[in-house]
Each structure stands twice: as C-alpha cells, then as structure tokens.
JSON list of C-alpha atoms in Angstrom, two decimals:
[
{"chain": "A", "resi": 1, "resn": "UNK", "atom": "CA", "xyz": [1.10, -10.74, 11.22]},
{"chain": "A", "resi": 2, "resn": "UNK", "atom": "CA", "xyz": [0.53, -12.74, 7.78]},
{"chain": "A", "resi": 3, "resn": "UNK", "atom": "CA", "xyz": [-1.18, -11.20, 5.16]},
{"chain": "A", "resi": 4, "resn": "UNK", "atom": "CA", "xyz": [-2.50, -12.56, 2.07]},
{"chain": "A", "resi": 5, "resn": "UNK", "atom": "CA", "xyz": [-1.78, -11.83, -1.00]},
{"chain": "A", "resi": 6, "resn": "UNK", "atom": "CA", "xyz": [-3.77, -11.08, -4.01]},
{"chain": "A", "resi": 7, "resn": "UNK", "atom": "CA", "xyz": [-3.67, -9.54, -7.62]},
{"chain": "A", "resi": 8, "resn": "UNK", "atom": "CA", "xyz": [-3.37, -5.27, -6.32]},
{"chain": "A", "resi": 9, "resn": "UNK", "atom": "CA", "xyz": [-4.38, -6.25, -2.68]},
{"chain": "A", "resi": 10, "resn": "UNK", "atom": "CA", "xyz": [-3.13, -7.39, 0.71]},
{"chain": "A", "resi": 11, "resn": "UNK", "atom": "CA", "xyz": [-5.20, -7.57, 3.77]},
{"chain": "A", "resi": 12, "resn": "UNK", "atom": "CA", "xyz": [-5.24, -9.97, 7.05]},
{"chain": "A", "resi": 13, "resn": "UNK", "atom": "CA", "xyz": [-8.73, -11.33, 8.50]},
{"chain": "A", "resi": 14, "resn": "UNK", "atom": "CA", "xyz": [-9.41, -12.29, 12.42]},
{"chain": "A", "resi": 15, "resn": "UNK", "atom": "CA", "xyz": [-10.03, -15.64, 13.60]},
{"chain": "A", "resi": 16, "resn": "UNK", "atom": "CA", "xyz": [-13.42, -14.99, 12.68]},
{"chain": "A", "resi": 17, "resn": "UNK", "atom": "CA", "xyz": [-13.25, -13.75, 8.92]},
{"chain": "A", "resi": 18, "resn": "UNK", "atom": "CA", "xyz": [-13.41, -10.28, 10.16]},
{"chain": "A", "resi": 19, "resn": "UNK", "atom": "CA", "xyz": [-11.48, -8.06, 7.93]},
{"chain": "A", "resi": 20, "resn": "UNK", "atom": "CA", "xyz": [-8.22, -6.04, 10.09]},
{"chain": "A", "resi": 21, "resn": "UNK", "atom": "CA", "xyz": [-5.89, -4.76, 7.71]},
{"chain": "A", "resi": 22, "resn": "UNK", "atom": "CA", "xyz": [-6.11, -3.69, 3.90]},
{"chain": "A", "resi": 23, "resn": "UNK", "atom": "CA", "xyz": [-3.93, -1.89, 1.63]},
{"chain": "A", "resi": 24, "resn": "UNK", "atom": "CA", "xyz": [-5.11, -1.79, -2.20]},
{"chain": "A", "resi": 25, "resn": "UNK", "atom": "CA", "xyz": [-2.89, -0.44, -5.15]},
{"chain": "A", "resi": 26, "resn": "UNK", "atom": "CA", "xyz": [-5.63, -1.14, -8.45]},
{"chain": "A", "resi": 27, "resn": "UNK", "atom": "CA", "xyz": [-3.48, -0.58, -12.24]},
{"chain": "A", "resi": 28, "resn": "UNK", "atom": "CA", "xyz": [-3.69, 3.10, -13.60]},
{"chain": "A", "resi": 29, "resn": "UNK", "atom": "CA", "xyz": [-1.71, 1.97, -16.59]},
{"chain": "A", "resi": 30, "resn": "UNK", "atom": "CA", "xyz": [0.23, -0.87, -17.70]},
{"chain": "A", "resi": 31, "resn": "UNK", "atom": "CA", "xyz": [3.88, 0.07, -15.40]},
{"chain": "A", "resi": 32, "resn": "UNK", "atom": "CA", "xyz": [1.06, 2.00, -12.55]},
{"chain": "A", "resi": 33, "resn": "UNK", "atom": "CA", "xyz": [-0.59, 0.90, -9.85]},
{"chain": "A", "resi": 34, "resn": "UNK", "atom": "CA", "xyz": [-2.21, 4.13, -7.25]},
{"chain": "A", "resi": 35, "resn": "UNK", "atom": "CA", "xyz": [-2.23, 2.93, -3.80]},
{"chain": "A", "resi": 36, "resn": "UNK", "atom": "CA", "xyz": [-5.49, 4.59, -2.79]},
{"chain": "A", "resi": 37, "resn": "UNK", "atom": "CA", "xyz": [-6.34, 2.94, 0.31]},
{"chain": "A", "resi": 38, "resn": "UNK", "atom": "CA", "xyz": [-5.12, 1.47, 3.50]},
{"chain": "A", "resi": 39, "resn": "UNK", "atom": "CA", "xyz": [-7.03, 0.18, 6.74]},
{"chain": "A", "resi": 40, "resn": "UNK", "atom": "CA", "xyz": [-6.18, -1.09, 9.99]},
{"chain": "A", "resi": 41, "resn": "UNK", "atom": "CA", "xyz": [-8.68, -2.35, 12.50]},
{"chain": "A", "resi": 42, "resn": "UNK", "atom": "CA", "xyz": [-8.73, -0.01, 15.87]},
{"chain": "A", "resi": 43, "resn": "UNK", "atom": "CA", "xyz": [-7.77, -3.35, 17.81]},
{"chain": "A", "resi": 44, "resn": "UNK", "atom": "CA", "xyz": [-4.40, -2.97, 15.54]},
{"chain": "A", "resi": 45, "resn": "UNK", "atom": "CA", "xyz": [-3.75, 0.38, 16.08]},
{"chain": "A", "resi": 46, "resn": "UNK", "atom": "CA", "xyz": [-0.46, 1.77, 17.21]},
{"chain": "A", "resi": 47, "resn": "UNK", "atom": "CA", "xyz": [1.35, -1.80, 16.00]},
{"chain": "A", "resi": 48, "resn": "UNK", "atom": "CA", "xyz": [3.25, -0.62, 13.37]},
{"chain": "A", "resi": 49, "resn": "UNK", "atom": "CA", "xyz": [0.70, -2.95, 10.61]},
{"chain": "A", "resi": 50, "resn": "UNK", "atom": "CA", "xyz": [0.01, -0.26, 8.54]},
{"chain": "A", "resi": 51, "resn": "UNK", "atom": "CA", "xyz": [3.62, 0.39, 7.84]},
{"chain": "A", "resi": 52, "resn": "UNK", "atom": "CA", "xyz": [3.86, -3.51, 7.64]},
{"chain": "A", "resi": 53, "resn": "UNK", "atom": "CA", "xyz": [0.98, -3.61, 4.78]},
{"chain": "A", "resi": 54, "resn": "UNK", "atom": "CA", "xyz": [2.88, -1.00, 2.87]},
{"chain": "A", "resi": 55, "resn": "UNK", "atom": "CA", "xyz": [6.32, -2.55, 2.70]},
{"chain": "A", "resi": 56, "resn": "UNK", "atom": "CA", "xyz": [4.28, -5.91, 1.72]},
{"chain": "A", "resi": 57, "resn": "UNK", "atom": "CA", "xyz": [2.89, -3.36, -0.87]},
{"chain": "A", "resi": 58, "resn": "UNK", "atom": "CA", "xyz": [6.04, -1.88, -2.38]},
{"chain": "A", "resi": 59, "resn": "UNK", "atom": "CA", "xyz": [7.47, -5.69, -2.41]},
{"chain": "A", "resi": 60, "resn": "UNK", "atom": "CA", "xyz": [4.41, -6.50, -4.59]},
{"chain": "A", "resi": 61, "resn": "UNK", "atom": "CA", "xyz": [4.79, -3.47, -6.74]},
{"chain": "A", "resi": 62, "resn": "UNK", "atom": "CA", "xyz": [8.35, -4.00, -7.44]},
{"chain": "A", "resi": 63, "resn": "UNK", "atom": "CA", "xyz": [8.33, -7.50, -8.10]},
{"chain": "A", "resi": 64, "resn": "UNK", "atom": "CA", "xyz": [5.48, -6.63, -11.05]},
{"chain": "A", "resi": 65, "resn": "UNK", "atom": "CA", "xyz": [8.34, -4.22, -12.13]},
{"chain": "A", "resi": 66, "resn": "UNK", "atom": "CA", "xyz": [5.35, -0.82, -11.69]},
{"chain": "A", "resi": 67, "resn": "UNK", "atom": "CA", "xyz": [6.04, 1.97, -10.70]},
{"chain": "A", "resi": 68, "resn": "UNK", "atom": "CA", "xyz": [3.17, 4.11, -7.83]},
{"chain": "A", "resi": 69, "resn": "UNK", "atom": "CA", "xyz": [1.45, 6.95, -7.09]},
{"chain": "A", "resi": 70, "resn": "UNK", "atom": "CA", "xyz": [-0.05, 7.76, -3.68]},
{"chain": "A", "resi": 71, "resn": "UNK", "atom": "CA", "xyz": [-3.88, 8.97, -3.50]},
{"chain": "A", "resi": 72, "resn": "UNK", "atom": "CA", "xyz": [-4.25, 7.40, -0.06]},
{"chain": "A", "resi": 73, "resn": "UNK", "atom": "CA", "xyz": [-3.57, 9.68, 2.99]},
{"chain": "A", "resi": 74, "resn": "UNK", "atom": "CA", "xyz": [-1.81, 7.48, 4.80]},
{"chain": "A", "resi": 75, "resn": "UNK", "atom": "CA", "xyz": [0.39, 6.10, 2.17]},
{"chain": "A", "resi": 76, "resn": "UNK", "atom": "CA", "xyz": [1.40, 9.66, 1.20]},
{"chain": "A", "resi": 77, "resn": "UNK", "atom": "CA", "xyz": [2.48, 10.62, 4.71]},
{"chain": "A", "resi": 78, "resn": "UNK", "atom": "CA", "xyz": [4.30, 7.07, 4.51]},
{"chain": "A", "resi": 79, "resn": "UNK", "atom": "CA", "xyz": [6.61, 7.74, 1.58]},
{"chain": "A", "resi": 80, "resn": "UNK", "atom": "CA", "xyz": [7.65, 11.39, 2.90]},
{"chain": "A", "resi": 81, "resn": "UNK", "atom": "CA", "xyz": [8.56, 9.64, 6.01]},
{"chain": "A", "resi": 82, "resn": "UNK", "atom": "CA", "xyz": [9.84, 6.58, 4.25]},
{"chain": "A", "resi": 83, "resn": "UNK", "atom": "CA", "xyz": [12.18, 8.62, 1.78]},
{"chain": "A", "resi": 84, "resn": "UNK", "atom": "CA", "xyz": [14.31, 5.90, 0.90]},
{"chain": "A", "resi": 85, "resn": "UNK", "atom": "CA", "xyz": [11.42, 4.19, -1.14]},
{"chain": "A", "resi": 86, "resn": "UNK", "atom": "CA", "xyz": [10.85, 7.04, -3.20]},
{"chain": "A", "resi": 87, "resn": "UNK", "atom": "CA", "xyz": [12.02, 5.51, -6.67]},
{"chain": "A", "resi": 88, "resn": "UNK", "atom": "CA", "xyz": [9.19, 3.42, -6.28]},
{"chain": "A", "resi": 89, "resn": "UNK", "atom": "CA", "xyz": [6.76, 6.40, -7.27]},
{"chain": "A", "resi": 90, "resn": "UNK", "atom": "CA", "xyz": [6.41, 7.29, -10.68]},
{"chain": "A", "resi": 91, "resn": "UNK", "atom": "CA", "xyz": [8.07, 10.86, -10.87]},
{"chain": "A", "resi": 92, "resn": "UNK", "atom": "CA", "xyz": [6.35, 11.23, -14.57]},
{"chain": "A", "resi": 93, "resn": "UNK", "atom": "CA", "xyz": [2.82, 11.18, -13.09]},
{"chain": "A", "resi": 94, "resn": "UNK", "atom": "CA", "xyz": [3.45, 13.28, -9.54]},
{"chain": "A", "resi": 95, "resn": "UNK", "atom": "CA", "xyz": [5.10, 16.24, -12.02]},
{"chain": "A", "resi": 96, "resn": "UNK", "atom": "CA", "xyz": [1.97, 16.76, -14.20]},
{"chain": "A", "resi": 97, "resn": "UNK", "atom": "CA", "xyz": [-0.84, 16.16, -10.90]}
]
C-alpha cells in the first residue's frame, strides 16, 4: 500500500478519496512528536497496514531526528510488541507521566 506523506501525518485514500488508513504524530516539543492516533478502514483490517503506517511513522520520526511518546492505544500495544524500536520513545517524558 502507498501512503502519503505529510508534515506529522501519513494516511492512504481509496480510489474514491475515501480516507483508509491514518497515523498522526503532531510536535509536543521541539525533539517530540506523540503519536496519538492511528486508523485503518474495516475493509483493511487484519492486513498488517496498521503496523505498516507505524514503521512509515518511526521512519518519519527518525529522519526529523525526534524522539515519541505513545497516547494512541494501538501504537502503545505496538511498541511493547515491537521492542526493538523502543529508543525511538523519549524515556525522559514516559518516567515523569
């Protein structure tokens, strides 16, 4: 699936413009971004595309050089079963939450 791109979001539209898949990660500080929300269509289910948006995410994050926190759900549960992406969350923030 291609996604595009954009300034703290990646998503995917349908043929017909229809939004299918979103993850967004908006700036809590100058080296932060929160990933606080992540959606996949019920036609995508089960396809592996939310995983997909959030290693397009953690690509995106790094390559600004920011570190992340997790307030979404799903991207939570992702990085405890994803452990070897953990240096991508900022440690600093997590301790004091």
């Amino acid at each position: 699936m291609e996604f595009t791109k954009e300034a703290n979001r990646i998503f995917a539209k349908d043929a017909d413009g229809k939004l299918i898949a979103e993850v967004t990660f908006p700036d809590r500080s100058a080296t932060t971004v929160d990933i606080d929300h992540t959606f996949v269509d019920d036609s995508l289910r089960g396809q592996g595309v939310a995983g997909q948006l959030m290693l397009a995410a953690v690509d995106a994050i790094r390559a600004q050089g920011k570190k992340a926190i997790a307030t979404c759900p799903y991207a939570v549960g992702w990085f405890q079963k994803n452990p070897e992406f953990s240096d991508l969350l900022d440690s600093e923030i997590s301790r004091n939450k």
